[in-house]
Coordinates of C-alpha atoms and ligand atoms in Angstrom, one line a residue:
Chain E
X16 CA 106.4 130.6 59.5
X17 CA 103.2 130.2 61.0
X18 CA 103.7 127.1 63.5
X19 CA 100.0 125.9 63.3
X20 CA 100.3 125.2 59.7
X21 CA 104.0 123.1 60.1
X22 CA 102.6 121.6 63.2
X23 CA 102.7 117.4 62.2
X24 CA 102.6 114.2 64.1
X25 CA 101.5 110.6 63.7
X26 CA 98.6 109.2 65.1
X27 CA 98.0 105.4 65.2
X28 CA 100.4 105.2 62.0
X29 CA 98.8 108.2 60.0
X30 CA 100.4 111.6 59.7
X31 CA 98.1 114.5 61.1
X32 CA 98.9 118.0 60.1
X33 CA 98.1 121.5 60.4
X34 CA 98.7 122.1 57.0
X35 CA 95.9 119.6 55.6
X36 CA 93.5 120.5 58.3
X37 CA 93.8 117.4 60.0
X38 CA 94.8 119.3 63.2
X39 CA 92.7 122.7 64.1
X40 CA 95.0 124.0 66.3
X41 CA 97.9 124.0 68.6
X42 CA 96.1 124.8 71.7
X43 CA 93.6 122.2 71.4
X44 CA 93.7 119.3 73.7
X45 CA 94.5 116.1 72.4
X46 CA 91.7 114.4 73.6
X47 CA 89.4 116.6 72.0
X48 CA 91.5 116.2 68.5
X49 CA 91.0 112.2 68.8
X50 CA 87.4 112.3 69.9
X51 CA 86.0 115.4 67.7
X52 CA 88.3 115.9 65.0
X53 CA 89.7 112.2 64.3
X54 CA 86.4 110.6 65.3
X55 CA 88.4 108.1 67.3
X56 CA 86.3 107.8 70.5
X57 CA 88.0 104.8 72.2
X58 CA 89.7 107.6 74.3
X59 CA 87.4 108.5 77.0
X60 CA 86.8 111.7 79.1
X61 CA 86.6 111.3 82.6
X62 CA 87.6 114.6 84.6
X63 CA 89.1 116.5 82.4
X64 CA 92.1 117.1 85.3
X65 CA 94.5 114.7 84.7
X66 CA 93.1 112.3 87.9
X67 CA 91.1 109.3 86.3
X68 CA 93.1 108.1 83.3
X69 CA 90.3 107.7 81.2
X70 CA 91.8 109.6 78.6
X71 CA 95.3 108.0 78.6
X72 CA 97.0 107.5 75.3
X73 CA 100.9 106.8 74.5
X74 CA 103.0 109.3 73.2
X75 CA 106.3 107.9 72.0
X76 CA 105.3 104.7 74.1
X77 CA 104.8 107.1 77.3
X78 CA 101.5 107.2 78.7
X79 CA 100.2 110.8 79.3
X80 CA 96.6 112.1 79.9
X81 CA 95.3 113.4 76.5
X82 CA 93.1 116.1 78.6
X83 CA 96.1 117.8 79.6
X84 CA 98.3 117.9 76.6
X85 CA 98.0 120.5 73.7
X86 CA 98.6 119.2 70.4
X87 CA 101.1 121.8 70.0
X88 CA 103.6 120.0 72.1
X89 CA 103.4 116.8 69.8
X90 CA 105.3 118.0 67.1
X91 CA 107.4 115.1 65.5
X92 CA 106.0 112.7 68.1
X93 CA 104.0 109.5 67.4
X94 CA 100.9 109.2 69.3
X95 CA 98.9 105.6 70.0
X96 CA 95.5 105.6 71.3
X97 CA 93.6 102.4 71.9
X98 CA 92.3 102.0 68.3
X99 CA 96.4 101.8 67.3
X100 CA 96.8 98.7 70.0
X101 CA 97.5 95.8 67.6
X102 CA 94.3 93.5 68.0
X103 CA 96.9 90.8 68.9
X104 CA 98.1 92.3 72.5
X105 CA 97.8 89.7 75.0
X106 CA 96.6 92.6 77.3
X107 CA 92.9 92.6 75.1
X108 CA 92.5 88.7 75.7
X109 CA 93.7 88.8 79.2
X110 CA 91.2 91.6 80.2
X111 CA 88.2 89.5 78.6
X112 CA 89.5 86.4 80.2
X113 CA 90.0 88.2 83.5
X114 CA 86.6 89.9 83.6
X115 CA 88.5 92.7 84.0
X116 CA 86.0 95.2 82.4
X117 CA 82.9 95.9 83.6
X118 CA 81.3 99.3 82.1
X119 CA 84.3 99.7 80.1
X120 CA 85.1 103.6 80.5
X121 CA 88.5 103.2 82.1
X122 CA 89.6 100.1 80.0
X123 CA 91.6 101.9 77.1
X124 CA 93.2 104.0 79.6
X125 CA 94.2 101.1 81.8
X126 CA 95.1 98.8 78.8
X127 CA 97.6 101.5 77.2
X128 CA 99.1 102.2 80.8
X129 CA 99.6 98.5 81.4
X130 CA 101.2 98.3 77.8
X131 CA 103.5 101.2 78.7
X132 CA 104.4 99.1 81.7
X133 CA 105.0 95.9 80.2
X134 CA 107.2 97.4 77.5
X135 CA 109.4 98.8 80.3
X136 CA 108.9 96.1 82.7
X137 CA 107.8 92.8 80.6
X138 CA 108.1 90.7 83.9
X139 CA 106.5 93.6 86.8
X140 CA 105.4 92.6 90.6
X141 CA 101.9 93.0 91.4
X142 CA 103.1 96.2 93.4
X143 CA 104.8 97.3 90.1
X144 CA 101.5 96.9 88.5
X145 CA 99.4 98.9 91.0
X146 CA 102.1 101.7 90.9
X147 CA 102.0 101.9 87.2
X148 CA 97.8 101.7 87.1
X149 CA 97.5 104.3 90.2
X150 CA 96.7 107.0 87.7
X151 CA 93.8 104.9 86.4
X152 CA 90.8 104.8 88.4
X153 CA 87.7 102.3 87.8
X154 CA 84.6 102.5 89.9
X155 CA 83.1 99.1 89.0
X156 CA 86.1 96.3 89.3
X157 CA 87.6 97.0 92.7
X158 CA 90.9 96.6 90.7
X159 CA 91.8 93.0 91.5
X160 CA 90.7 91.7 88.2
X161 CA 92.3 94.1 86.2
X162 CA 96.0 93.6 88.2
X163 CA 95.3 89.9 87.8
X164 CA 94.8 90.4 83.8
X165 CA 98.1 92.8 83.7
X166 CA 100.4 90.0 85.3
X167 CA 98.4 87.0 82.9
X168 CA 99.3 89.1 80.0
X169 CA 102.8 89.3 81.6
X170 CA 103.1 85.7 81.6
X171 CA 101.7 84.9 78.1
X172 CA 104.4 87.9 76.3
X173 CA 107.2 86.0 78.4
X174 CA 106.0 82.6 77.1
X175 CA 106.0 83.9 73.3
X176 CA 109.6 85.4 73.6
Chain C
X30 CA 84.9 123.8 69.1
X31 CA 87.2 126.3 69.7
X32 CA 88.7 127.0 67.0
X33 CA 87.5 130.8 66.7
X34 CA 88.8 131.7 70.3
X35 CA 92.3 130.1 69.7
X36 CA 92.8 131.5 66.2
X37 CA 93.4 134.9 68.1
X38 CA 96.0 133.7 70.2
X39 CA 99.8 132.9 69.1
X40 CA 101.6 129.4 69.6
X41 CA 105.7 129.9 70.1
X42 CA 107.4 126.8 69.8
X43 CA 111.1 128.5 69.8
X44 CA 113.8 125.7 69.6
X45 CA 116.8 127.8 71.1
X46 CA 116.8 129.7 74.5
X47 CA 117.7 133.1 73.0
X48 CA 114.6 132.6 70.9
X49 CA 112.5 131.9 73.8
X50 CA 113.8 135.0 75.9
X51 CA 113.3 137.3 73.0
X52 CA 109.5 136.4 72.8
X53 CA 109.2 136.4 76.8
X54 CA 110.8 139.8 76.9
X55 CA 108.9 141.2 73.9
X56 CA 105.5 139.8 75.3
X57 CA 105.7 141.5 78.3
X58 CA 103.9 138.5 80.3
X59 CA 101.1 138.5 77.6
X60 CA 102.5 135.1 76.6
X61 CA 102.2 132.1 79.1
X62 CA 105.3 129.9 79.3
X63 CA 103.9 126.3 79.0
X64 CA 106.0 123.1 80.1
X65 CA 104.4 119.8 80.9
X66 CA 100.9 121.8 81.4
X67 CA 100.0 119.5 84.5
X68 CA 99.1 122.5 86.4
X69 CA 98.0 124.9 83.7
X70 CA 95.3 122.9 81.6
X71 CA 93.7 122.3 84.6
X72 CA 92.5 125.3 84.8
X73 CA 92.3 125.9 80.9
X74 CA 89.4 123.0 80.8
X75 CA 87.4 124.2 84.0
X76 CA 87.5 128.0 82.6
X77 CA 86.9 129.7 79.5
X78 CA 88.2 128.2 76.2
X79 CA 89.7 131.4 75.4
X80 CA 93.5 130.4 75.8
X81 CA 96.2 133.0 76.0
X82 CA 99.3 133.4 73.6
X83 CA 101.7 130.4 74.6
X84 CA 105.5 130.0 74.6
X85 CA 106.3 126.3 74.3
X86 CA 109.3 125.2 76.5
X87 CA 109.4 121.7 75.0
X88 CA 111.5 122.4 72.4
X89 CA 114.5 124.1 74.1
X90 CA 117.7 122.0 74.4
X91 CA 118.6 124.3 77.2
X92 CA 116.1 123.2 79.4
X93 CA 115.9 119.5 78.7
X94 CA 119.2 118.2 79.9
X95 CA 120.5 116.3 83.1
X96 CA 124.2 117.4 83.4
X97 CA 126.1 115.1 85.9
X98 CA 129.2 117.2 87.2
X99 CA 131.8 116.3 90.2
X100 CA 129.9 118.0 92.9
X101 CA 126.4 118.3 91.8
X102 CA 123.8 117.4 89.3
X103 CA 122.4 120.2 87.1
X104 CA 118.4 119.5 85.9
X105 CA 117.0 121.4 83.0
X106 CA 113.9 123.0 83.9
X107 CA 111.8 121.2 81.4
X108 CA 113.0 118.0 82.5
X109 CA 110.2 115.8 83.4
X110 CA 109.9 114.0 87.1
X111 CA 109.7 110.4 85.2
X112 CA 113.2 111.2 83.7
X113 CA 114.3 112.4 87.1
X114 CA 113.5 109.6 89.0
X115 CA 115.1 107.0 86.2
X116 CA 118.2 108.8 86.1
X117 CA 121.1 106.6 87.4
X118 CA 123.1 109.3 88.7
X119 CA 120.3 111.0 90.2
X120 CA 118.9 107.6 91.9
X121 CA 122.4 107.1 93.1
X122 CA 124.0 110.3 94.3
X123 CA 120.5 112.2 95.3
X124 CA 118.0 109.1 95.7
X125 CA 115.6 111.7 97.9
X126 CA 115.0 113.6 94.7
X127 CA 114.3 110.3 92.7
X128 CA 112.0 109.8 95.4
X129 CA 109.9 112.7 95.4
X130 CA 110.0 113.1 91.4
X131 CA 108.3 109.3 91.7
X132 CA 105.6 110.7 93.9
X133 CA 105.0 113.7 91.7
X134 CA 101.3 112.2 90.7
X135 CA 100.8 109.3 89.0
X136 CA 103.2 107.8 86.2
X137 CA 101.1 109.6 83.6
X138 CA 101.6 112.9 85.5
X139 CA 105.3 112.2 85.7
X140 CA 105.8 111.8 82.2
X141 CA 104.6 115.1 81.7
X142 CA 105.4 117.4 84.9
X143 CA 108.5 119.3 84.8
X144 CA 110.8 120.1 87.7
X145 CA 110.4 123.6 86.4
X146 CA 106.6 123.7 86.3
X147 CA 106.7 122.2 89.7
X148 CA 109.0 124.9 91.2
X149 CA 107.0 127.9 89.3
X150 CA 103.6 126.8 89.9
X151 CA 105.1 127.8 93.2
X152 CA 102.6 125.4 95.2
X153 CA 103.4 125.4 98.8
X154 CA 102.1 121.4 98.7
X155 CA 104.7 120.5 95.8
X156 CA 106.3 117.4 96.4
X157 CA 110.3 118.5 94.9
X158 CA 110.8 121.8 96.4
X159 CA 111.0 120.6 100.1
X160 CA 113.9 117.9 98.6
X161 CA 115.6 120.8 96.8
X162 CA 115.9 122.8 99.8
X163 CA 117.1 120.1 102.1
X164 CA 119.8 119.5 99.3
X165 CA 120.4 123.4 99.5
X166 CA 120.1 123.8 95.3
X167 CA 120.5 126.7 93.4
X168 CA 118.1 128.0 90.4
X169 CA 119.3 129.7 87.2
X170 CA 117.1 132.0 85.9
X171 CA 117.6 133.9 82.4
X172 CA 116.5 136.6 80.6
X173 CA 117.5 139.0 77.6
X174 CA 119.2 141.3 80.5
X175 CA 121.5 138.1 81.1
X176 CA 121.2 135.0 83.7
X177 CA 121.6 134.8 87.3
X178 CA 121.7 131.8 89.8
X179 CA 120.4 132.0 93.3
X180 CA 120.2 130.0 96.3
X181 CA 116.6 128.1 96.0
X182 CA 116.0 128.8 99.7
X183 CA 115.5 132.4 99.2
X184 CA 113.2 132.2 95.9
X185 CA 110.1 131.6 97.5
X186 CA 108.9 135.0 98.7
X187 CA 105.1 134.8 99.5
X188 CA 102.4 132.5 98.6
X189 CA 102.5 132.0 94.8
X190 CA 105.3 134.6 94.9
X191 CA 108.7 134.1 93.9
X192 CA 111.9 136.2 92.9
X193 CA 111.6 135.5 89.1
X194 CA 110.8 138.5 87.2
X195 CA 108.1 138.5 84.5
X196 CA 110.6 138.4 81.6
X197 CA 112.8 135.3 83.1
X198 CA 112.4 131.9 82.6
X199 CA 113.7 128.9 85.0
X200 CA 116.3 127.3 83.0
X201 CA 117.9 124.7 85.5
X202 CA 118.3 123.4 88.9
X203 CA 121.5 122.8 90.3
X204 CA 121.7 120.2 93.2
X205 CA 124.8 119.6 95.3
X206 CA 125.7 116.0 96.2
X207 CA 125.1 115.5 99.9
X208 CA 128.5 114.4 102.3
X209 CA 129.1 110.6 102.0
X210 CA 127.0 108.9 104.6
X211 CA 124.8 111.5 105.2
X212 CA 121.4 110.2 105.9
X213 CA 118.2 111.3 103.7
X214 CA 114.8 110.8 103.3
X215 CA 111.4 112.2 101.6
X216 CA 108.1 111.4 103.4
X217 CA 104.9 112.7 102.1
X218 CA 101.6 111.8 104.3
X219 CA 98.7 112.3 102.2
X220 CA 95.7 110.1 101.9
X221 CA 96.4 107.9 99.0
X222 CA 99.9 107.3 97.4
X223 CA 100.3 108.3 94.1
X224 CA 98.2 111.0 93.5
X225 CA 97.2 112.8 96.5
X226 CA 98.5 116.1 97.4
X227 CA 100.5 116.2 100.6
X228 CA 98.6 116.9 104.0
X229 CA 102.3 117.3 105.1
X230 CA 105.6 116.1 103.5
X231 CA 109.4 116.5 104.8
X232 CA 112.7 115.9 103.4
X233 CA 115.3 115.6 105.7
X234 CA 119.1 115.5 104.9
X235 CA 121.1 114.8 108.2
X236 CA 124.7 114.7 108.5
X237 CA 126.3 113.0 111.4
X238 CA 129.7 112.7 113.0
X239 CA 131.4 109.4 113.5
X240 CA 130.6 107.3 116.7
X241 CA 132.2 108.6 119.4
X242 CA 133.8 105.9 122.1
X243 CA 130.5 105.8 124.1
X244 CA 128.8 104.6 120.9
X245 CA 127.3 108.3 120.5
X246 CA 127.1 110.2 117.4
X247 CA 126.0 113.8 117.0
X248 CA 124.2 115.5 114.4
X249 CA 126.7 117.4 112.4
X250 CA 124.1 119.3 110.0
X251 CA 120.4 118.7 109.5
X252 CA 118.9 120.6 106.9
X253 CA 114.8 120.4 106.0
X254 CA 112.2 120.9 103.5
X255 CA 108.7 121.0 104.5
X256 CA 105.7 121.0 101.9
X257 CA 102.1 122.3 103.0
X258 CA 103.6 123.6 106.2
X259 CA 103.3 127.4 105.6
X260 CA 102.3 129.9 102.4
X261 CA 105.5 128.5 100.7
X262 CA 108.0 125.7 100.7
X263 CA 109.9 126.3 103.8
X264 CA 113.1 125.5 105.7
X265 CA 113.2 124.8 109.3
X266 CA 116.0 127.1 110.5
X267 CA 115.1 127.0 114.0
X268 CA 115.6 123.3 114.0
X269 CA 118.6 123.0 112.0
X270 CA 120.2 125.5 114.7
X271 CA 119.0 123.4 117.5
X272 CA 119.7 120.0 116.4
X273 CA 123.2 121.2 115.9
X274 CA 125.7 118.6 118.2
X275 CA 123.0 117.2 119.6
X276 CA 123.5 113.5 120.7
X277 CA 121.4 110.9 118.4
X278 CA 119.1 109.2 119.0
X279 CA 118.5 111.0 122.5
X280 CA 116.9 113.9 120.9
X281 CA 113.8 115.2 123.0
X282 CA 110.6 115.0 121.2
X283 CA 109.8 118.7 122.9
X284 CA 112.8 120.5 121.3
X285 CA 111.9 119.8 118.0
X286 CA 108.2 120.6 118.6
X287 CA 109.1 124.0 120.2
X288 CA 111.8 124.8 117.2
X289 CA 109.1 123.8 114.9
X290 CA 106.7 126.1 116.5
X291 CA 108.4 129.0 114.6
X292 CA 109.6 127.5 111.6
X293 CA 106.3 126.4 110.4
X294 CA 102.9 128.1 109.8
X295 CA 100.5 125.5 108.5
X296 CA 96.8 126.3 107.8
X297 CA 93.4 124.7 108.5
X298 CA 92.2 123.7 105.0
X299 CA 90.1 121.4 103.3
X300 CA 92.9 118.7 103.6
X301 CA 93.7 118.8 107.2
X302 CA 93.8 121.0 110.1
X303 CA 97.3 123.2 111.1
X304 CA 97.0 121.3 114.7
X305 CA 97.2 117.9 112.8
X306 CA 99.9 119.0 110.7
X307 CA 102.2 120.5 113.4
X308 CA 101.8 117.1 115.0
X309 CA 102.7 115.2 111.8
X310 CA 105.5 117.4 110.7
X311 CA 107.4 116.5 114.6
X312 CA 106.8 113.0 114.0
X313 CA 108.2 112.8 110.4
X314 CA 111.4 114.9 111.9
X315 CA 111.5 112.2 114.7
X316 CA 111.3 109.4 112.1
X317 CA 114.2 111.0 110.2
X318 CA 116.1 111.4 113.4
X319 CA 115.6 107.9 114.6
X320 CA 116.7 106.7 110.7
X321 CA 119.7 109.0 110.8
X322 CA 121.0 107.3 114.1
X323 CA 120.6 103.8 112.4
X324 CA 123.1 104.4 109.9
X325 CA 125.9 102.4 110.6
Ligands
FAD405 C1 96.3 114.6 88.5 C2 97.5 115.6 89.4 C3 98.1 115.5 90.2 C4 99.4 116.0 90.4 N1 99.9 115.4 91.7 C5 101.2 115.8 92.2 C6 101.8 115.5 93.3 O1 101.9 114.5 94.0 N2 102.9 116.2 93.6 C7 103.2 117.8 92.5 O2 104.2 118.4 93.3 N3 102.4 118.2 92.2 C8 101.1 117.3 91.6 N4 100.6 117.9 90.7 C9 100.9 119.6 89.9 C10 102.0 119.2 88.7 O3 101.9 117.9 87.9 C11 103.3 119.7 88.9 O4 103.2 120.8 89.7 C12 103.9 119.9 87.7 O5 105.4 119.5 88.4 C13 103.9 121.0 86.9 O6 104.8 121.0 86.1 P1 104.1 121.5 84.3 O7 105.5 121.1 83.7 O8 103.3 120.5 84.4 O9 104.0 122.7 84.7 P2 103.0 123.6 83.8 O10 101.7 123.2 84.2 O11 103.1 123.5 82.2 O12 103.4 125.0 84.2 C14 103.1 125.4 85.8 C15 103.6 126.9 86.0 O13 104.8 126.8 85.9 C16 105.3 127.9 84.7 N5 106.3 127.4 84.2 C17 106.9 126.3 83.9 N6 108.3 126.1 83.4 C18 108.8 127.2 83.5 C19 109.9 128.0 83.2 N7 111.0 127.0 83.1 N8 110.1 129.1 83.8 C20 109.1 129.8 83.9 N9 108.0 129.3 84.2 C21 107.8 128.1 84.1 C22 104.4 128.0 84.0 O14 103.9 129.6 83.1 C23 103.2 127.9 84.9 O15 102.8 128.9 85.5 C24 99.3 117.0 89.9 C25 98.6 117.4 88.8 C26 97.8 116.8 88.3 C27 97.1 117.4 87.4
FES406 S1 89.8 112.8 81.6 FE1 92.1 112.8 81.4 S2 92.5 112.0 83.3 FE2 90.5 112.2 83.4
FES407 S1 85.2 99.2 84.2 FE1 83.6 100.7 84.7 S2 85.2 102.1 85.4 FE2 86.4 100.5 85.4

């Protein structure tokens, strides 16, 4: 009963496992598994210390920083990185429309943190958007356009429902 | 990659507390207990890639529950801050704890950071310990030798030192409900709201008497918890004693300052100076007392 071989979780709809080698080791950071082993480089490394949110992904729909998650703790869970976000997500359009992306390093983490917010609170206030994105740093945009994009995506979604 | 280095270490993921305690006992401290990893993995990244053997606490049902009792809420050590902040009974009856949990880093941190990790990491700047001190919480530890419940106020014995033995795990924290009508608030003074480690933080729980005929009310019992005001999370026994039976809101700033002079032992560091921290601590107490005097 070697845990490393029984370890299994779902990444963007695909099952990864220790048994078939798609998870190298339980102590690997989720960030490294994504970028180095799964070849999914949409998730970025900024600080490696939980401060910037560039590495944010969703685990069972909740936003976490993948630089602080050893994959051994993901047994039975479902991980979504930016590659797993449906192309039709209104946040993508809204970010483009608002000019909420410049260099783009923060964008995948911003969008996933915003997705977790909108799933929990489909009609957030500006303050709620700020609070939800407070762990995601952006060196380029000054944030206003990012907040506007999230609020905009919320109205699109509201209109759909 | 680091597979060569990590292959040597063991990864334990027990699904019962008994199994976890047996591993903890046999490993004699050679296995690191991990919960949300938000303190631990910061070090791992910066330091060597050679990871120790690991005892993952995240699959233990005994550490994962929130139990709402008639007199207190018992929170499993591995419950994360996001769950604490969102729990209806905690928000309703222990709002100060919901508030500190909601200020324990960004949401991505709160989703991982556990209450047990916040306590066991034993940082004097941590957000939840002051609140637990003000509420008079108790902590339950367990090992293969048995389990014991201690007053949290006695738990931190020195910088990064606690009463927990190397073979013990923190199982849960029991937080009693305050008297109805007590005023409580948690204030953190930092540089930025969500992420900053506090320069000073205060949790205050103030019970007052009913208004006398002349409209005054008195402090019946006031309990405090401070972060970043000494080597460990601190209570303020002299201040609590000095305030007992004092009429609100006429409490003299000097009285607070004098009492805190012996209760707190802040330091100068990169985040602030000792003198500034003393000032802020007094201001925070005065604000808490003003708030308590407003309670209808
Ligand atoms: C970017 C960032 C921002 C942060 N902001 C804040 C903040 O604003 N306020 C704040 O208070 N903290 C903050 N922290 C610190 C950290 O998130 C908290 O201290 C958190 O509660 C630690 O919990 P954890 O579950 O992640 O602990 P872990 O990192 O898993 O463990 C911490 C320590 O506790 C031990 N441990 C954990 N659980 C147990 C147990 N049940 N029994 C025995 N030992 C145990 C571990 O062995 C380890 O020594 C921040 C951290 C980061 C990275
Ligand atoms: S790289 Fe993970 S938070 Fe910065
Ligand atoms: S767009 Fe460059 S960091 Fe946000």
